[in-house]
PDB file of C-alpha atoms and ligand atoms in Angstrom:
ATOM      1  CA  MET R   1      98.608 112.931 121.812  1.00 94.00           C
ATOM      2  CA  VAL R   2     100.149 109.748 120.391  1.00 97.00           C
ATOM      3  CA  LEU R   3     102.716 111.306 118.052  1.00 98.00           C
ATOM      4  CA  ALA R   4     103.903 114.912 117.980  1.00 98.00           C
ATOM      5  CA  VAL R   5     106.221 116.172 115.261  1.00 98.00           C
ATOM      6  CA  GLU R   6     107.714 119.443 116.499  1.00 98.00           C
ATOM      7  CA  GLU R   7     109.321 121.784 113.966  1.00 98.00           C
ATOM      8  CA  ILE R   8     111.504 119.079 112.442  1.00 98.00           C
ATOM      9  CA  GLU R   9     113.998 119.637 109.669  1.00 98.00           C
ATOM     10  CA  ILE R  10     115.795 116.830 107.859  1.00 98.00           C
ATOM     11  CA  VAL R  11     119.061 117.558 106.099  1.00 97.00           C
ATOM     12  CA  ALA R  12     120.703 115.172 103.603  1.00 96.00           C
ATOM     13  CA  ALA R  13     123.783 115.747 101.458  1.00 94.00           C
ATOM     14  CA  GLY R  14     124.041 119.263 102.888  1.00 94.00           C
ATOM     15  CA  ARG R  15     120.522 120.193 101.723  1.00 96.00           C
ATOM     16  CA  ARG R  16     117.314 120.596 103.730  1.00 97.00           C
ATOM     17  CA  ILE R  17     114.976 118.003 102.212  1.00 97.00           C
ATOM     18  CA  LEU R  18     112.150 118.390 104.744  1.00 98.00           C
ATOM     19  CA  GLY R  19     110.856 121.069 107.059  1.00 91.00           C
ATOM     20  CA  PRO R  20     110.211 122.810 109.157  1.00 97.00           C
ATOM     21  CA  VAL R  21     107.216 120.509 109.690  1.00 98.00           C
ATOM     22  CA  SER R  22     104.928 120.212 112.720  1.00 98.00           C
ATOM     23  CA  LEU R  23     101.885 117.981 113.198  1.00 98.00           C
ATOM     24  CA  GLU R  24     100.153 115.849 115.790  1.00 98.00           C
ATOM     25  CA  LEU R  25      98.432 112.470 115.479  1.00 98.00           C
ATOM     26  CA  GLY R  26      95.764 111.542 118.004  1.00 97.00           C
ATOM     27  CA  ALA R  27      94.328 108.122 118.946  1.00 97.00           C
ATOM     28  CA  GLY R  28      91.654 106.747 116.625  1.00 96.00           C
ATOM     29  CA  SER R  29      92.744 108.654 113.520  1.00 96.00           C
ATOM     30  CA  LEU R  30      93.792 107.622 110.011  1.00 97.00           C
ATOM     31  CA  THR R  31      95.926 110.281 108.328  1.00 98.00           C
ATOM     32  CA  THR R  32      97.172 110.030 104.773  1.00 98.00           C
ATOM     33  CA  ILE R  33     100.161 111.905 103.396  1.00 98.00           C
ATOM     34  CA  VAL R  34      99.975 112.765  99.716  1.00 98.00           C
ATOM     35  CA  GLY R  35     102.107 114.867  97.399  1.00 98.00           C
ATOM     36  CA  PRO R  36     104.204 114.763  94.244  1.00 98.00           C
ATOM     37  CA  ASN R  37     107.268 112.558  93.788  1.00 97.00           C
ATOM     38  CA  GLY R  38     110.155 113.941  95.815  1.00 97.00           C
ATOM     39  CA  ALA R  39     107.914 116.096  98.053  1.00 98.00           C
ATOM     40  CA  GLY R  40     109.343 114.474 101.196  1.00 98.00           C
ATOM     41  CA  LYS R  41     106.613 111.969 102.153  1.00 98.00           C
ATOM     42  CA  SER R  42     108.942 109.020 102.846  1.00 97.00           C
ATOM     43  CA  THR R  43     111.401 111.323 104.587  1.00 97.00           C
ATOM     44  CA  LEU R  44     108.611 112.551 106.878  1.00 98.00           C
ATOM     45  CA  VAL R  45     107.376 109.069 107.803  1.00 98.00           C
ATOM     46  CA  ARG R  46     110.948 107.840 108.330  1.00 97.00           C
ATOM     47  CA  ALA R  47     111.432 110.725 110.757  1.00 97.00           C
ATOM     48  CA  MET R  48     108.098 109.882 112.446  1.00 98.00           C
ATOM     49  CA  SER R  49     109.260 106.292 112.927  1.00 96.00           C
ATOM     50  CA  GLY R  50     112.552 107.333 114.526  1.00 96.00           C
ATOM     51  CA  GLU R  51     114.610 105.971 111.628  1.00 95.00           C
ATOM     52  CA  LEU R  52     115.836 109.439 110.564  1.00 96.00           C
ATOM     53  CA  ARG R  53     117.180 111.943 113.081  1.00 95.00           C
ATOM     54  CA  PRO R  54     116.071 115.528 112.475  1.00 97.00           C
ATOM     55  CA  ALA R  55     118.775 118.182 112.258  1.00 97.00           C
ATOM     56  CA  ARG R  56     116.364 120.434 114.181  1.00 97.00           C
ATOM     57  CA  GLY R  57     113.178 119.823 116.163  1.00 98.00           C
ATOM     58  CA  ARG R  58     112.012 116.518 117.604  1.00 97.00           C
ATOM     59  CA  VAL R  59     109.430 113.738 117.405  1.00 98.00           C
ATOM     60  CA  ARG R  60     107.611 112.622 120.547  1.00 98.00           C
ATOM     61  CA  LEU R  61     105.835 109.293 120.889  1.00 97.00           C
ATOM     62  CA  HIS R  62     103.432 109.276 123.847  1.00 96.00           C
ATOM     63  CA  GLY R  63     105.255 112.344 125.117  1.00 96.00           C
ATOM     64  CA  ARG R  64     108.744 110.858 125.000  1.00 96.00           C
ATOM     65  CA  ASP R  65     111.439 111.961 122.568  1.00 97.00           C
ATOM     66  CA  ILE R  66     111.623 109.114 120.043  1.00 97.00           C
ATOM     67  CA  ALA R  67     115.415 109.514 119.810  1.00 95.00           C
ATOM     68  CA  GLY R  68     115.677 108.408 123.439  1.00 95.00           C
ATOM     69  CA  LEU R  69     113.631 105.199 123.060  1.00 95.00           C
ATOM     70  CA  ALA R  70     115.471 101.867 122.759  1.00 93.00           C
ATOM     71  CA  PRO R  71     114.642  99.718 119.683  1.00 89.00           C
ATOM     72  CA  ALA R  72     112.640  97.256 121.815  1.00 86.00           C
ATOM     73  CA  GLN R  73     110.588 100.115 123.348  1.00 90.00           C
ATOM     74  CA  LEU R  74     109.926 101.508 119.877  1.00 92.00           C
ATOM     75  CA  ALA R  75     108.975  98.085 118.490  1.00 90.00           C
ATOM     76  CA  THR R  76     106.130  97.642 120.951  1.00 89.00           C
ATOM     77  CA  ARG R  77     104.696 101.130 120.304  1.00 93.00           C
ATOM     78  CA  ARG R  78     104.940 101.595 116.575  1.00 95.00           C
ATOM     79  CA  ALA R  79     105.297  99.335 113.512  1.00 95.00           C
ATOM     80  CA  VAL R  80     106.565 100.446 110.119  1.00 95.00           C
ATOM     81  CA  LEU R  81     105.858  99.231 106.600  1.00 94.00           C
ATOM     82  CA  PRO R  82     108.670 100.741 104.490  1.00 91.00           C
ATOM     83  CA  GLN R  83     108.251 101.641 100.821  1.00 87.00           C
ATOM     84  CA  ALA R  84     110.386  98.670  99.728  1.00 80.00           C
ATOM     85  CA  SER R  85     111.476  95.592 101.659  1.00 76.00           C
ATOM     86  CA  THR R  86     113.961  93.082 100.311  1.00 81.00           C
ATOM     87  CA  ILE R  87     114.579  89.751 101.966  1.00 84.00           C
ATOM     88  CA  ALA R  88     117.890  88.281 100.853  1.00 81.00           C
ATOM     89  CA  PHE R  89     117.443  84.817 102.409  1.00 87.00           C
ATOM     90  CA  PRO R  90     115.104  81.963 101.411  1.00 91.00           C
ATOM     91  CA  PHE R  91     112.673  82.524 104.304  1.00 94.00           C
ATOM     92  CA  THR R  92     109.172  81.108 104.342  1.00 96.00           C
ATOM     93  CA  VAL R  93     106.204  83.451 104.710  1.00 96.00           C
ATOM     94  CA  ASN R  94     105.755  82.305 108.344  1.00 95.00           C
ATOM     95  CA  GLU R  95     109.390  83.146 109.069  1.00 94.00           C
ATOM     96  CA  VAL R  96     109.153  86.618 107.495  1.00 94.00           C
ATOM     97  CA  VAL R  97     106.033  87.491 109.513  1.00 95.00           C
ATOM     98  CA  ALA R  98     107.587  86.062 112.697  1.00 93.00           C
ATOM     99  CA  LEU R  99     110.560  88.437 112.260  1.00 91.00           C
ATOM    100  CA  ALA R 100     108.167  90.996 113.742  1.00 90.00           C
ATOM    101  CA  LEU R 101     108.327  89.188 117.071  1.00 88.00           C
ATOM    102  CA  GLY R 102     112.119  88.952 117.191  1.00 80.00           C
ATOM    103  CA  GLN R 103     112.427  91.040 120.361  1.00 67.00           C
ATOM    104  CA  ARG R 104     109.376  89.523 122.111  1.00 73.00           C
ATOM    105  CA  PHE R 105     111.030  86.860 124.251  1.00 71.00           C
ATOM    106  CA  ASP R 106     107.989  87.066 126.573  1.00 75.00           C
ATOM    107  CA  LEU R 107     105.780  85.276 124.004  1.00 77.00           C
ATOM    108  CA  ASP R 108     105.846  81.461 123.859  1.00 83.00           C
ATOM    109  CA  ALA R 109     105.877  79.464 120.592  1.00 83.00           C
ATOM    110  CA  ALA R 110     102.100  78.852 120.523  1.00 86.00           C
ATOM    111  CA  VAL R 111     101.284  82.538 121.010  1.00 87.00           C
ATOM    112  CA  ARG R 112     103.819  83.515 118.336  1.00 89.00           C
ATOM    113  CA  GLN R 113     102.324  81.063 115.837  1.00 91.00           C
ATOM    114  CA  ARG R 114      98.803  82.264 116.639  1.00 92.00           C
ATOM    115  CA  ARG R 115      99.798  85.876 116.050  1.00 92.00           C
ATOM    116  CA  VAL R 116     101.499  85.012 112.753  1.00 95.00           C
ATOM    117  CA  GLY R 117      98.422  83.057 111.590  1.00 95.00           C
ATOM    118  CA  LYS R 118      96.048  85.856 112.586  1.00 94.00           C
ATOM    119  CA  ALA R 119      98.111  88.451 110.729  1.00 94.00           C
ATOM    120  CA  LEU R 120      98.272  86.304 107.574  1.00 95.00           C
ATOM    121  CA  ALA R 121      94.505  85.760 107.691  1.00 93.00           C
ATOM    122  CA  ALA R 122      93.968  89.536 107.981  1.00 90.00           C
ATOM    123  CA  VAL R 123      95.790  90.101 104.680  1.00 91.00           C
ATOM    124  CA  ASP R 124      94.034  87.203 102.930  1.00 90.00           C
ATOM    125  CA  LEU R 125      97.113  84.930 102.917  1.00 94.00           C
ATOM    126  CA  SER R 126      95.994  82.016 105.091  1.00 94.00           C
ATOM    127  CA  GLY R 127      97.622  78.887 103.707  1.00 94.00           C
ATOM    128  CA  PHE R 128     100.683  80.746 102.399  1.00 97.00           C
ATOM    129  CA  GLY R 129     102.748  80.216 105.582  1.00 96.00           C
ATOM    130  CA  ASP R 130     105.061  77.493 104.258  1.00 97.00           C
ATOM    131  CA  ARG R 131     105.681  79.080 100.867  1.00 97.00           C
ATOM    132  CA  LEU R 132     108.968  80.774 100.052  1.00 96.00           C
ATOM    133  CA  TYR R 133     108.673  84.546 100.298  1.00 95.00           C
ATOM    134  CA  GLN R 134     110.987  85.143  97.341  1.00 93.00           C
ATOM    135  CA  ARG R 135     108.714  83.135  95.027  1.00 94.00           C
ATOM    136  CA  LEU R 136     105.590  85.170  95.772  1.00 94.00           C
ATOM    137  CA  SER R 137     104.228  87.834  93.452  1.00 93.00           C
ATOM    138  CA  GLY R 138     104.954  91.497  94.212  1.00 91.00           C
ATOM    139  CA  GLY R 139     101.461  92.070  95.614  1.00 91.00           C
ATOM    140  CA  GLU R 140     101.615  88.917  97.761  1.00 93.00           C
ATOM    141  CA  GLN R 141     105.010  90.004  99.124  1.00 93.00           C
ATOM    142  CA  GLN R 142     103.582  93.418  99.986  1.00 91.00           C
ATOM    143  CA  ARG R 143     100.729  91.772 101.898  1.00 93.00           C
ATOM    144  CA  VAL R 144     103.209  89.540 103.763  1.00 95.00           C
ATOM    145  CA  GLN R 145     105.061  92.697 104.814  1.00 94.00           C
ATOM    146  CA  LEU R 146     101.793  94.204 106.024  1.00 94.00           C
ATOM    147  CA  ALA R 147     101.120  90.992 107.975  1.00 95.00           C
ATOM    148  CA  ARG R 148     104.556  91.406 109.582  1.00 95.00           C
ATOM    149  CA  VAL R 149     103.588  94.947 110.636  1.00 95.00           C
ATOM    150  CA  LEU R 150     100.211  93.780 112.044  1.00 94.00           C
ATOM    151  CA  CYS R 151     101.921  90.905 113.848  1.00 93.00           C
ATOM    152  CA  GLN R 152     104.378  93.337 115.438  1.00 92.00           C
ATOM    153  CA  SER R 153     101.735  95.804 116.553  1.00 91.00           C
ATOM    154  CA  GLY R 154      99.285  93.265 118.026  1.00 89.00           C
ATOM    155  CA  GLU R 155      96.209  94.931 119.533  1.00 91.00           C
ATOM    156  CA  PRO R 156      95.571  98.596 118.547  1.00 95.00           C
ATOM    157  CA  VAL R 157      95.547  99.604 122.218  1.00 95.00           C
ATOM    158  CA  GLU R 158      97.534  97.933 124.987  1.00 93.00           C
ATOM    159  CA  ASP R 159      98.082  99.134 128.556  1.00 92.00           C
ATOM    160  CA  ALA R 160      95.915 102.171 127.684  1.00 93.00           C
ATOM    161  CA  GLU R 161      98.428 103.228 124.996  1.00 95.00           C
ATOM    162  CA  ALA R 162      97.380 103.518 121.347  1.00 97.00           C
ATOM    163  CA  LYS R 163      99.719 101.792 118.886  1.00 96.00           C
ATOM    164  CA  LEU R 164     100.937 103.573 115.773  1.00 97.00           C
ATOM    165  CA  LEU R 165     101.129 102.016 112.296  1.00 97.00           C
ATOM    166  CA  ILE R 166     103.290 103.852 109.759  1.00 97.00           C
ATOM    167  CA  LEU R 167     102.612 102.640 106.215  1.00 97.00           C
ATOM    168  CA  ASP R 168     104.648 103.953 103.272  1.00 96.00           C
ATOM    169  CA  GLU R 169     102.711 103.253 100.064  1.00 95.00           C
ATOM    170  CA  PRO R 170     101.038 100.087 101.411  1.00 94.00           C
ATOM    171  CA  THR R 171      98.892  99.584  98.295  1.00 93.00           C
ATOM    172  CA  SER R 172     101.406 100.296  95.513  1.00 91.00           C
ATOM    173  CA  SER R 173     101.522  96.693  94.175  1.00 89.00           C
ATOM    174  CA  LEU R 174      97.967  95.638  95.015  1.00 90.00           C
ATOM    175  CA  ASP R 175      94.904  94.975  92.898  1.00 90.00           C
ATOM    176  CA  ILE R 176      91.789  97.018  93.684  1.00 89.00           C
ATOM    177  CA  ARG R 177      90.247  94.423  96.018  1.00 87.00           C
ATOM    178  CA  HIS R 178      93.391  94.167  98.100  1.00 88.00           C
ATOM    179  CA  GLN R 179      93.903  97.976  98.075  1.00 91.00           C
ATOM    180  CA  VAL R 180      90.470  98.325  99.636  1.00 90.00           C
ATOM    181  CA  GLY R 181      91.246  95.363 101.927  1.00 87.00           C
ATOM    182  CA  VAL R 182      94.415  96.977 103.259  1.00 91.00           C
ATOM    183  CA  LEU R 183      92.727 100.304 103.905  1.00 93.00           C
ATOM    184  CA  THR R 184      89.813  98.522 105.553  1.00 90.00           C
ATOM    185  CA  ILE R 185      92.323  96.880 107.910  1.00 91.00           C
ATOM    186  CA  ALA R 186      93.754 100.336 108.614  1.00 94.00           C
ATOM    187  CA  ARG R 187      90.261 101.716 109.331  1.00 93.00           C
ATOM    188  CA  ARG R 188      89.448  98.864 111.710  1.00 91.00           C
ATOM    189  CA  PHE R 189      92.738  99.517 113.495  1.00 94.00           C
ATOM    190  CA  VAL R 190      91.848 103.165 114.114  1.00 95.00           C
ATOM    191  CA  GLU R 191      88.242 102.392 114.977  1.00 93.00           C
ATOM    192  CA  ALA R 192      89.626 100.134 117.722  1.00 94.00           C
ATOM    193  CA  GLY R 193      91.622 103.089 119.065  1.00 96.00           C
ATOM    194  CA  GLY R 194      94.936 102.792 117.183  1.00 97.00           C
ATOM    195  CA  VAL R 195      96.613 105.387 114.983  1.00 98.00           C
ATOM    196  CA  VAL R 196      97.550 104.995 111.312  1.00 98.00           C
ATOM    197  CA  VAL R 197      99.553 107.285 109.077  1.00 98.00           C
ATOM    198  CA  ALA R 198      99.910 106.175 105.452  1.00 98.00           C
ATOM    199  CA  VAL R 199     101.654 107.597 102.408  1.00 98.00           C
ATOM    200  CA  LEU R 200      99.387 107.106  99.398  1.00 97.00           C
ATOM    201  CA  HIS R 201      99.611 108.108  95.760  1.00 96.00           C
ATOM    202  CA  ASP R 202      96.001 107.182  95.033  1.00 94.00           C
ATOM    203  CA  LEU R 203      94.068 110.336  95.922  1.00 94.00           C
ATOM    204  CA  ASN R 204      90.702 108.564  95.642  1.00 91.00           C
ATOM    205  CA  LEU R 205      91.713 105.960  98.203  1.00 92.00           C
ATOM    206  CA  ALA R 206      93.173 108.641 100.446  1.00 94.00           C
ATOM    207  CA  ALA R 207      89.976 110.706 100.279  1.00 92.00           C
ATOM    208  CA  ALA R 208      87.737 107.695 100.818  1.00 90.00           C
ATOM    209  CA  PHE R 209      89.514 106.179 103.810  1.00 93.00           C
ATOM    210  CA  SER R 210      91.245 108.910 105.772  1.00 94.00           C
ATOM    211  CA  ASP R 211      90.018 111.228 108.487  1.00 94.00           C
ATOM    212  CA  ARG R 212      92.639 113.744 107.506  1.00 96.00           C
ATOM    213  CA  MET R 213      94.909 114.368 104.527  1.00 97.00           C
ATOM    214  CA  ILE R 214      98.264 116.117 104.683  1.00 98.00           C
ATOM    215  CA  VAL R 215      99.596 117.472 101.389  1.00 98.00           C
ATOM    216  CA  LEU R 216     103.351 117.822 101.172  1.00 98.00           C
ATOM    217  CA  GLU R 217     105.007 120.049  98.618  1.00 98.00           C
ATOM    218  CA  ALA R 218     108.771 120.594  98.370  1.00 97.00           C
ATOM    219  CA  GLY R 219     109.382 119.440 101.934  1.00 98.00           C
ATOM    220  CA  THR R 220     106.690 121.470 103.690  1.00 98.00           C
ATOM    221  CA  ILE R 221     102.980 121.080 104.461  1.00 98.00           C
ATOM    222  CA  ALA R 222     100.840 122.749 101.798  1.00 98.00           C
ATOM    223  CA  ALA R 223      97.522 121.650 103.352  1.00 98.00           C
ATOM    224  CA  ASP R 224      96.298 119.652 106.339  1.00 98.00           C
ATOM    225  CA  ASP R 225      92.557 119.063 106.616  1.00 96.00           C
ATOM    226  CA  ALA R 226      89.681 116.580 106.402  1.00 94.00           C
ATOM    227  CA  PRO R 227      89.328 115.166 102.835  1.00 91.00           C
ATOM    228  CA  GLY R 228      86.141 117.100 101.932  1.00 88.00           C
ATOM    229  CA  PRO R 229      87.330 120.649 102.584  1.00 91.00           C
ATOM    230  CA  LEU R 230      90.855 119.840 101.442  1.00 93.00           C
ATOM    231  CA  LEU R 231      89.661 118.634  98.038  1.00 90.00           C
ATOM    232  CA  ALA R 232      87.241 121.528  97.715  1.00 89.00           C
ATOM    233  CA  SER R 233      90.061 124.004  98.356  1.00 92.00           C
ATOM    234  CA  GLY R 234      91.723 123.190  95.014  1.00 91.00           C
ATOM    235  CA  VAL R 235      95.100 122.655  96.671  1.00 95.00           C
ATOM    236  CA  LEU R 236      95.622 119.284  94.955  1.00 94.00           C
ATOM    237  CA  SER R 237      95.358 120.791  91.460  1.00 94.00           C
ATOM    238  CA  LYS R 238      97.842 123.463  92.456  1.00 96.00           C
ATOM    239  CA  VAL R 239     100.360 121.130  94.081  1.00 97.00           C
ATOM    240  CA  PHE R 240     100.218 118.410  91.412  1.00 96.00           C
ATOM    241  CA  GLY R 241      99.981 120.908  88.544  1.00 95.00           C
ATOM    242  CA  ILE R 242      97.026 119.155  86.927  1.00 92.00           C
ATOM    243  CA  ASP R 243      93.366 120.100  86.632  1.00 90.00           C
ATOM    244  CA  MET R 244      91.078 117.765  88.550  1.00 88.00           C
ATOM    245  CA  THR R 245      87.329 117.293  88.651  1.00 85.00           C
ATOM    246  CA  ILE R 246      86.032 116.471  92.101  1.00 82.00           C
ATOM    247  CA  LEU R 247      82.932 114.272  92.201  1.00 79.00           C
ATOM    248  CA  HIS R 248      80.825 114.008  95.333  1.00 67.00           C
ATOM    249  CA  PRO R 249      78.855 110.795  95.005  1.00 48.00           C
ATOM    250  CA  GLY R 250      78.437 110.286  98.727  1.00 44.00           C
ATOM    251  CA  GLY R 251      78.579 113.835 100.044  1.00 46.00           C
ATOM    252  CA  TRP R 252      81.622 115.558 101.486  1.00 45.00           C
ATOM    253  CA  SER R 253      82.907 112.596 103.390  1.00 51.00           C
ATOM    254  CA  ARG R 254      83.574 110.416 100.330  1.00 55.00           C
ATOM    255  CA  PRO R 255      84.588 112.597  97.393  1.00 56.00           C
ATOM    256  CA  ALA R 256      86.104 111.091  94.254  1.00 63.00           C
ATOM    257  CA  ILE R 257      88.655 112.758  92.050  1.00 68.00           C
ATOM    258  CA  LEU R 258      89.113 112.479  88.313  1.00 65.00           C
ATOM    259  CA  PRO R 259      91.928 114.127  86.390  1.00 63.00           C
ATOM    260  CA  ASP R 260      90.467 116.680  84.013  1.00 66.00           C
ATOM    261  CA  PHE R 261      91.904 116.293  80.521  1.00 60.00           C
ATOM    262  CA  SER R 262      89.310 118.478  78.862  1.00 56.00           C
ATOM    263  CA  ASP R 263      91.801 121.190  77.867  1.00 50.00           C
ATOM    264  CA  HIS R 264      94.190 118.670  76.403  1.00 47.00           C
ATOM    265  CA  GLY R 265      92.266 117.292  73.456  1.00 42.00           C
ATOM    266  CA  ASP R 266      92.034 113.515  73.472  1.00 43.00           C
ATOM    267  CA  THR R 267      90.073 112.473  76.547  1.00 41.00           C
ATOM    268  CA  PRO R 268      89.106 108.904  77.431  1.00 40.00           C
ATOM    269  CA  ARG R 269      85.431 109.838  76.891  1.00 38.00           C
ATOM    270  CA  LYS R 270      86.165 111.182  73.400  1.00 36.00           C
ATOM    271  CA  SER R 271      88.184 108.164  72.314  1.00 34.00           C
ATOM    272  CA  ARG R 272      87.848 107.413  68.599  1.00 32.00           C
ATOM    273  CA  HIS R 273      87.417 103.751  69.501  1.00 34.00           C
ATOM    274  CA  LEU R 274      84.085 104.227  71.261  1.00 32.00           C
ATOM    275  CA  PRO R 275      81.238 102.689  69.175  1.00 33.00           C
ATOM    276  CA  SER R 276      79.048 105.770  69.655  1.00 35.00           C
ATOM    277  CA  GLU R 277      81.637 107.866  67.835  1.00 33.00           C
ATOM    278  CA  ALA R 278      82.439 105.354  65.075  1.00 29.00           C
TER     279      ALA R 278
HETATM  280  N1  LIG T   1     119.826 110.483 101.519  1.00 56.47           N
HETATM  281  C1  LIG T   1     119.458 111.465 100.682  1.00 56.47           C
HETATM  282  N2  LIG T   1     120.402 112.282 100.149  1.00 56.47           N
HETATM  283  C2  LIG T   1     120.038 113.293  99.326  1.00 56.47           C
HETATM  284  N3  LIG T   1     118.780 113.554  98.959  1.00 56.47           N
HETATM  285  C3  LIG T   1     117.820 112.771  99.458  1.00 56.47           C
HETATM  286  C4  LIG T   1     118.103 111.698 100.342  1.00 56.47           C
HETATM  287  N4  LIG T   1     116.954 111.086 100.677  1.00 56.47           N
HETATM  288  C5  LIG T   1     115.971 111.742 100.013  1.00 56.47           C
HETATM  289  N5  LIG T   1     116.496 112.755  99.293  1.00 56.47           N
HETATM  290  C6  LIG T   1     115.743 113.713  98.453  1.00 56.47           C
HETATM  291  O1  LIG T   1     114.748 114.302  99.265  1.00 56.47           O
HETATM  292  C7  LIG T   1     113.560 114.507  98.516  1.00 56.47           C
HETATM  293  C8  LIG T   1     112.384 113.834  99.208  1.00 56.47           C
HETATM  294  O2  LIG T   1     112.511 112.411  99.070  1.00 56.47           O
HETATM  295  P1  LIG T   1     111.361 111.430  99.542  1.00 56.47           P
HETATM  296  O3  LIG T   1     111.811 110.034  99.263  1.00 56.47           O
HETATM  297  O4  LIG T   1     110.986 111.764 100.930  1.00 56.47           O
HETATM  298  O5  LIG T   1     110.180 111.849  98.562  1.00 56.47           O
HETATM  299  P2  LIG T   1     108.721 111.224  98.390  1.00 56.47           P
HETATM  300  O6  LIG T   1     107.745 112.342  98.550  1.00 56.47           O
HETATM  301  O7  LIG T   1     108.544 110.053  99.292  1.00 56.47           O
HETATM  302  O8  LIG T   1     108.768 110.781  96.874  1.00 56.47           O
HETATM  303  P3  LIG T   1     108.090 109.558  96.056  1.00 56.47           P
HETATM  304  O9  LIG T   1     106.658 109.943  95.847  1.00 56.47           O
HETATM  305  O10 LIG T   1     108.836 109.610  94.756  1.00 56.47           O
HETATM  306  O11 LIG T   1     108.279 108.288  96.807  1.00 56.47           O
HETATM  307  C9  LIG T   1     113.833 113.993  97.109  1.00 56.47           C
HETATM  308  O12 LIG T   1     114.201 115.087  96.296  1.00 56.47           O
HETATM  309  C10 LIG T   1     115.011 113.048  97.310  1.00 56.47           C
HETATM  310  O13 LIG T   1     115.802 112.991  96.154  1.00 56.47           O
END
């Protein structure tokens, strides 16, 4: 098992905001975490990354308690894309991505530059290296941050250990092509033996790309299953409090979800502006 979350509880401001939660992530799997605003998704992935200490329970990475791993040991085993990243200094794109290699004194300058270039190419930003990060668009900045994460992780498996990527809303600022691009990168990473866990708000993307979806509701796991059976169970309608129509264009493995507005009068299909209804 690459990551094991064992009965963790996170307490903030005297209140339990997550838990108890238990789950395991194995090599070669892409898991998405979905759920309403405030359900505890970011809290869970911050605990998985070792950033937040649980009040109870523990997180093990490759069998070792994550709380006992030094930052440099953590950095070579897991890489984290946080929900928001601000860079206060006028760094170039190359410099931001190279921050990922800060602790890797074993890598010489040529190897570092090669890794930075490879990561930028993966996110479709070749040629952006000398530009100032602060002057990029929101979506470009998000892709630079993903490049930083890819640069840090390197190969999906090294020394027979699968690497873990933790991505908190990696597609929130991206256009549709780059959303698909980012999740394709995540899929390639797991197909090469790595592990990815991603928080996503887009249920269609989550269903299309993940092996497993975990639904969080009020700090606990409401469902944990492969996308097909999970969507069929109706749990998403219950947790989000909205009727949904599930389409199955490609069979169970690639369902698509549409919100169902049919009980609420004005639906997009019944718009007065459609020529057929004029
Ligand atoms: N440091 C904190 N102190 C007090 N409450 C907190 C703290 N951090 C998070 N919370 C609360 O814990 C709950 C879970 O927050 P979290 O950010 O994990 O939600 P989320 O599922 O990621 O939400 P979103 O979809 O809006 O990003 C929220 O109600 C939030 O207000």
